[in-house]
Amino acid sequence: TALESVATKRSDALKKLDNLTKKERREEAQRLGLLTEEEVNAVLHAKENSWFIEPVAGGSRLRVDTNQVSSNDPIEDYLAWTTLSSNATNRHMFSVFDGHAGYMCAEQLAARMGPMLDKSLEVIAQLADLKKGVKKPEFEADDKALVKTIRQIEREAGLNWDHVPLALTATFINMDYELVTGALAEFRKQQQLMRMDELLGPSVSGSCGLVAVVDTEAKEVVVANTGDSRALLGVRLKNGTWKAVRLSQDQTADNANELARMAREHPGENSVIHRGRVLGGLMPTRAFGDCRYKWPLEAQQDLFPILYSRGHRYATTPPNYVTPPYVTARPVIVKHMLSDDDKFIVIASDGLYDQLSDAEVIGSVSQWYEAHNQKGASTLTTEDDNAATHLIRAALSTDQSGRRSDTYIRRLLAIPPPHSRRFRDDISVTIVTLNAK
């Protein structure tokens, strides 16, 4: 098959690249044989998925297109989506988790985020009933940590939170607590070396996380973001042109608000951001996992040598580690009321935005949208039926100068992992078409 042919070509290329210097590898990678058009299509279509979500009374129909093209082996990005059951069936969660230092943290987030968000919404509804004097809720033992976090958020930021932003914030905070602090406590309680990787592996690795909750009945989207994945809204203006609206802000040292927060939380530590990274190492200023930026120094000195010896190469203490934690998973929330001009939402890992600007992303998806949402006889067509595939093809066909060519994608996808990471990142995309036909 075409995918088997790709694997063979990449295996042959790996043998050429492995024994070269970094400079020689970069030069040799440009001389590798190109993939054929059929092989490129096989890679692009391998993980694509598309479906419709039908509304219940009061909602509207959604179309969802997803796809992933890996650079790491295994891929460190995960996509997750679900219809939330708490109090509304026109409320849907779409998310991307961009892992780093391994896949284990992102894997856990993809599996556990939806159920915990559902539980948070349920608990908040019960607490709202309690405030109204309707009835006293009976919380299960597992819910008490969420109740505590929700009440703490309300004390800190006031009581006028909408349910979804409050639930997202509490879920992100508690999820990270379970992965980083809870797992450490559980391991110390059990002291079972055979469970060390299972319990602490997700904590040693890390992940950005972006979750969008689309409510077609309330006509709103709420985005919670921790890290540098990004959500964009595609808006078609009355004159027929398109506009890109950010529903999230990248949380890196390039973000002035994040720089100010880090300086405020670690006064006098001039190295808190070094070479544009947290303590010189981590690009995002907010992330799940990454216990090397969160655990007390004593815990790191106790456990990191063992973890490192078991293959967790990021189990090392950063320099100038004085006042942890340096990284938080608490999200920044953006709420947007949807209008008829809002046509689609793009949710993607930063691998997409390494290749394309916001305007280029919306421009590419708008071409697909126009071709698939025309009235009357169709005059516009696209090569890909899947919107996410159409966008990823555009991203991987665009070189550093912004020029697009089929040769570029054929060369880029021929480079085998791990060497491909010098040229491209994992790319994971979900596109939600609103009021889908």
Short mmCIF file of N, CA, C and O in Angstrom, two decimals, residues 36-106:
data_model
loop_
_atom_site.label_atom_id
_atom_site.label_comp_id
_atom_site.label_asym_id
_atom_site.label_seq_id
_atom_site.Cartn_x
_atom_site.Cartn_y
_atom_site.Cartn_z
N THR A 36 5.58 10.37 -3.56
CA THR A 36 4.69 10.57 -4.70
C THR A 36 3.41 11.25 -4.22
O THR A 36 3.13 11.32 -3.02
N GLU A 37 2.63 11.73 -5.17
CA GLU A 37 1.35 12.35 -4.82
C GLU A 37 0.44 11.35 -4.11
O GLU A 37 -0.25 11.69 -3.14
N GLU A 38 0.45 10.10 -4.57
CA GLU A 38 -0.37 9.07 -3.94
C GLU A 38 0.08 8.83 -2.49
O GLU A 38 -0.75 8.66 -1.59
N GLU A 39 1.39 8.83 -2.26
CA GLU A 39 1.91 8.61 -0.91
C GLU A 39 1.57 9.79 0.01
O GLU A 39 1.21 9.60 1.18
N VAL A 40 1.67 11.01 -0.50
CA VAL A 40 1.28 12.19 0.28
C VAL A 40 -0.19 12.09 0.68
O VAL A 40 -0.56 12.31 1.85
N ASN A 41 -1.04 11.73 -0.27
CA ASN A 41 -2.47 11.60 0.03
C ASN A 41 -2.73 10.52 1.07
O ASN A 41 -3.60 10.66 1.94
N ALA A 42 -1.98 9.44 1.01
CA ALA A 42 -2.15 8.36 1.98
C ALA A 42 -1.82 8.84 3.39
O ALA A 42 -2.54 8.52 4.36
N VAL A 43 -0.74 9.61 3.53
CA VAL A 43 -0.38 10.16 4.84
C VAL A 43 -1.45 11.13 5.32
O VAL A 43 -1.89 11.08 6.48
N LEU A 44 -1.91 12.01 4.44
CA LEU A 44 -2.87 13.04 4.83
C LEU A 44 -4.24 12.46 5.19
O LEU A 44 -4.96 13.02 6.02
N HIS A 45 -4.62 11.36 4.57
CA HIS A 45 -5.95 10.81 4.80
C HIS A 45 -5.98 9.72 5.88
O HIS A 45 -7.06 9.26 6.26
N ALA A 46 -4.81 9.34 6.39
CA ALA A 46 -4.73 8.18 7.29
C ALA A 46 -5.54 8.36 8.58
O ALA A 46 -6.14 7.41 9.07
N LYS A 47 -5.57 9.56 9.13
CA LYS A 47 -6.21 9.76 10.43
C LYS A 47 -7.36 10.77 10.38
O LYS A 47 -7.80 11.25 11.43
N GLU A 48 -7.86 11.04 9.19
CA GLU A 48 -8.94 12.02 9.11
C GLU A 48 -10.27 11.40 9.54
O GLU A 48 -10.48 10.19 9.45
N ASN A 49 -11.15 12.26 10.03
CA ASN A 49 -12.46 11.82 10.50
C ASN A 49 -13.43 12.97 10.31
O ASN A 49 -13.06 14.14 10.44
N SER A 50 -14.68 12.66 10.01
CA SER A 50 -15.68 13.69 9.79
C SER A 50 -17.06 13.16 10.17
O SER A 50 -17.38 12.01 9.87
N TRP A 51 -17.86 13.99 10.83
CA TRP A 51 -19.20 13.58 11.21
C TRP A 51 -20.07 14.80 11.52
O TRP A 51 -19.57 15.92 11.67
N PHE A 52 -21.36 14.57 11.60
CA PHE A 52 -22.31 15.62 11.96
C PHE A 52 -22.84 15.34 13.37
O PHE A 52 -22.98 14.19 13.78
N ILE A 53 -23.14 16.41 14.09
CA ILE A 53 -23.80 16.31 15.39
C ILE A 53 -25.18 16.92 15.24
O ILE A 53 -25.32 18.13 14.99
N GLU A 54 -26.19 16.08 15.33
CA GLU A 54 -27.56 16.55 15.16
C GLU A 54 -28.06 17.22 16.44
O GLU A 54 -27.77 16.77 17.55
N PRO A 55 -28.83 18.29 16.31
CA PRO A 55 -29.29 19.01 17.50
C PRO A 55 -30.51 18.36 18.13
O PRO A 55 -31.22 17.58 17.50
N VAL A 56 -30.72 18.67 19.40
CA VAL A 56 -32.01 18.42 20.02
C VAL A 56 -32.75 19.75 20.00
O VAL A 56 -32.25 20.75 19.49
N ALA A 57 -33.94 19.79 20.53
CA ALA A 57 -34.78 20.99 20.44
C ALA A 57 -34.02 22.23 20.91
O ALA A 57 -33.45 22.25 21.99
N GLY A 58 -33.99 23.25 20.04
CA GLY A 58 -33.37 24.51 20.43
C GLY A 58 -31.94 24.67 20.00
O GLY A 58 -31.38 25.77 20.06
N GLY A 59 -31.30 23.60 19.54
CA GLY A 59 -29.90 23.68 19.13
C GLY A 59 -29.76 23.78 17.62
O GLY A 59 -30.74 23.96 16.89
N SER A 60 -28.55 23.67 17.13
CA SER A 60 -28.30 23.70 15.70
C SER A 60 -27.28 22.62 15.34
O SER A 60 -26.53 22.14 16.19
N ARG A 61 -27.26 22.26 14.06
CA ARG A 61 -26.43 21.17 13.59
C ARG A 61 -24.96 21.62 13.46
O ARG A 61 -24.67 22.73 13.01
N LEU A 62 -24.05 20.72 13.84
CA LEU A 62 -22.62 20.97 13.69
C LEU A 62 -22.01 19.93 12.77
O LEU A 62 -22.44 18.78 12.75
N ARG A 63 -21.01 20.34 12.02
CA ARG A 63 -20.16 19.39 11.31
C ARG A 63 -18.77 19.45 11.95
O ARG A 63 -18.26 20.54 12.24
N VAL A 64 -18.17 18.29 12.16
CA VAL A 64 -16.86 18.22 12.79
C VAL A 64 -15.91 17.49 11.86
O VAL A 64 -16.21 16.39 11.39
N ASP A 65 -14.77 18.12 11.57
CA ASP A 65 -13.71 17.50 10.77
C ASP A 65 -12.43 17.50 11.60
O ASP A 65 -12.04 18.55 12.14
N THR A 66 -11.78 16.34 11.71
CA THR A 66 -10.54 16.25 12.47
C THR A 66 -9.47 15.54 11.65
O THR A 66 -9.78 14.75 10.75
N ASN A 67 -8.22 15.83 11.99
CA ASN A 67 -7.11 15.11 11.37
C ASN A 67 -5.84 15.37 12.17
O ASN A 67 -5.74 16.37 12.90
N GLN A 68 -4.89 14.46 12.04
CA GLN A 68 -3.58 14.58 12.66
C GLN A 68 -2.53 14.05 11.69
O GLN A 68 -2.73 13.03 11.04
N VAL A 69 -1.41 14.76 11.61
CA VAL A 69 -0.23 14.28 10.90
C VAL A 69 0.94 14.39 11.86
O VAL A 69 1.25 15.47 12.35
N SER A 70 1.56 13.25 12.15
CA SER A 70 2.59 13.22 13.18
C SER A 70 3.96 13.59 12.63
O SER A 70 4.26 13.42 11.45
N SER A 71 4.80 14.10 13.54
CA SER A 71 6.22 14.25 13.28
C SER A 71 7.00 13.42 14.29
O SER A 71 7.97 12.76 13.95
N ASN A 72 6.52 13.45 15.56
CA ASN A 72 7.09 12.56 16.58
C ASN A 72 6.58 11.13 16.37
O ASN A 72 5.52 10.91 15.79
N ASP A 73 7.33 10.17 16.85
CA ASP A 73 6.91 8.76 16.82
C ASP A 73 7.14 8.14 18.21
O ASP A 73 8.28 7.89 18.58
N PRO A 74 6.05 7.94 19.00
CA PRO A 74 4.65 8.16 18.63
C PRO A 74 4.27 9.64 18.70
O PRO A 74 4.98 10.44 19.33
N ILE A 75 3.15 9.99 18.09
CA ILE A 75 2.66 11.35 18.12
C ILE A 75 2.41 11.76 19.57
O ILE A 75 2.00 10.95 20.40
N GLU A 76 2.69 13.04 19.89
CA GLU A 76 2.51 13.53 21.25
C GLU A 76 1.27 14.40 21.39
O GLU A 76 0.98 14.90 22.47
N ASP A 77 0.52 14.60 20.30
CA ASP A 77 -0.75 15.32 20.32
C ASP A 77 -1.91 14.35 20.49
O ASP A 77 -1.88 13.23 19.96
N TYR A 78 -2.94 14.81 21.18
CA TYR A 78 -4.18 14.04 21.29
C TYR A 78 -5.37 14.98 21.06
O TYR A 78 -5.35 16.13 21.51
N LEU A 79 -6.38 14.47 20.37
CA LEU A 79 -7.65 15.17 20.21
C LEU A 79 -8.72 14.44 21.02
O LEU A 79 -8.69 13.21 21.11
N ALA A 80 -9.65 15.19 21.59
CA ALA A 80 -10.77 14.56 22.32
C ALA A 80 -12.02 15.40 22.11
O ALA A 80 -11.95 16.63 22.02
N TRP A 81 -13.16 14.73 22.03
CA TRP A 81 -14.42 15.43 21.87
C TRP A 81 -15.53 14.59 22.51
O TRP A 81 -15.47 13.36 22.55
N THR A 82 -16.55 15.26 22.99
CA THR A 82 -17.68 14.56 23.60
C THR A 82 -18.86 15.50 23.70
O THR A 82 -18.69 16.73 23.71
N THR A 83 -20.06 14.94 23.74
CA THR A 83 -21.24 15.71 24.08
C THR A 83 -21.39 15.68 25.60
O THR A 83 -21.44 14.61 26.20
N LEU A 84 -21.43 16.85 26.21
CA LEU A 84 -21.52 16.94 27.66
C LEU A 84 -22.94 16.63 28.11
O LEU A 84 -23.90 17.13 27.53
N SER A 85 -23.06 15.84 29.13
CA SER A 85 -24.38 15.37 29.55
C SER A 85 -25.00 16.23 30.63
O SER A 85 -26.21 16.18 30.84
N SER A 86 -24.20 17.03 31.32
CA SER A 86 -24.71 17.77 32.47
C SER A 86 -25.61 18.92 32.04
O SER A 86 -25.15 19.92 31.49
N ASN A 87 -26.90 18.77 32.26
CA ASN A 87 -27.86 19.85 32.16
C ASN A 87 -28.12 20.35 30.74
O ASN A 87 -28.87 21.27 30.52
N ALA A 88 -27.47 19.78 29.74
CA ALA A 88 -27.68 20.25 28.37
C ALA A 88 -27.15 19.22 27.39
O ALA A 88 -26.08 18.69 27.57
N THR A 89 -27.91 18.95 26.34
CA THR A 89 -27.44 18.00 25.34
C THR A 89 -27.07 18.69 24.04
O THR A 89 -26.73 18.02 23.06
N ASN A 90 -27.14 20.02 24.00
CA ASN A 90 -26.64 20.79 22.85
C ASN A 90 -25.29 21.43 23.18
O ASN A 90 -24.88 22.38 22.56
N ARG A 91 -24.63 20.88 24.20
CA ARG A 91 -23.34 21.41 24.66
C ARG A 91 -22.27 20.38 24.37
O ARG A 91 -22.35 19.24 24.82
N HIS A 92 -21.23 20.78 23.61
CA HIS A 92 -20.23 19.84 23.14
C HIS A 92 -18.82 20.34 23.45
O HIS A 92 -18.53 21.54 23.34
N MET A 93 -17.94 19.41 23.82
CA MET A 93 -16.55 19.73 24.14
C MET A 93 -15.64 19.26 23.01
O MET A 93 -15.74 18.11 22.56
N PHE A 94 -14.76 20.16 22.55
CA PHE A 94 -13.74 19.83 21.56
C PHE A 94 -12.40 20.27 22.13
O PHE A 94 -12.28 21.38 22.66
N SER A 95 -11.38 19.44 22.02
CA SER A 95 -10.13 19.77 22.70
C SER A 95 -8.92 19.22 21.95
O SER A 95 -9.01 18.27 21.18
N VAL A 96 -7.78 19.88 22.21
CA VAL A 96 -6.50 19.41 21.71
C VAL A 96 -5.51 19.47 22.87
O VAL A 96 -5.49 20.44 23.63
N PHE A 97 -4.71 18.42 23.00
CA PHE A 97 -3.68 18.34 24.03
C PHE A 97 -2.35 18.08 23.34
O PHE A 97 -2.15 17.01 22.76
N ASP A 98 -1.48 19.08 23.40
CA ASP A 98 -0.20 19.02 22.71
C ASP A 98 0.87 18.65 23.73
O ASP A 98 1.32 19.49 24.52
N GLY A 99 1.29 17.39 23.71
CA GLY A 99 2.25 16.90 24.68
C GLY A 99 3.67 17.32 24.36
O GLY A 99 4.01 17.64 23.23
N HIS A 100 4.49 17.34 25.41
CA HIS A 100 5.93 17.54 25.24
C HIS A 100 6.64 16.70 26.28
O HIS A 100 6.06 16.29 27.28
N ALA A 101 7.90 16.42 26.04
CA ALA A 101 8.67 15.51 26.91
C ALA A 101 7.97 14.15 27.00
O ALA A 101 7.94 13.51 28.05
N GLY A 102 7.39 13.73 25.89
CA GLY A 102 6.67 12.45 25.85
C GLY A 102 5.18 12.64 25.68
O GLY A 102 4.67 13.76 25.68
N TYR A 103 4.47 11.53 25.56
CA TYR A 103 3.04 11.55 25.26
C TYR A 103 2.14 11.28 26.47
O TYR A 103 0.92 11.46 26.40
N MET A 104 2.72 10.86 27.61
CA MET A 104 1.90 10.28 28.68
C MET A 104 0.94 11.28 29.31
O MET A 104 -0.19 10.92 29.68
N CYS A 105 1.35 12.54 29.46
CA CYS A 105 0.47 13.53 30.06
C CYS A 105 -0.71 13.83 29.13
O CYS A 105 -1.86 13.83 29.57
N ALA A 106 -0.43 14.07 27.86
CA ALA A 106 -1.49 14.37 26.90
C ALA A 106 -2.47 13.21 26.77
O ALA A 106 -3.68 13.41 26.63
#
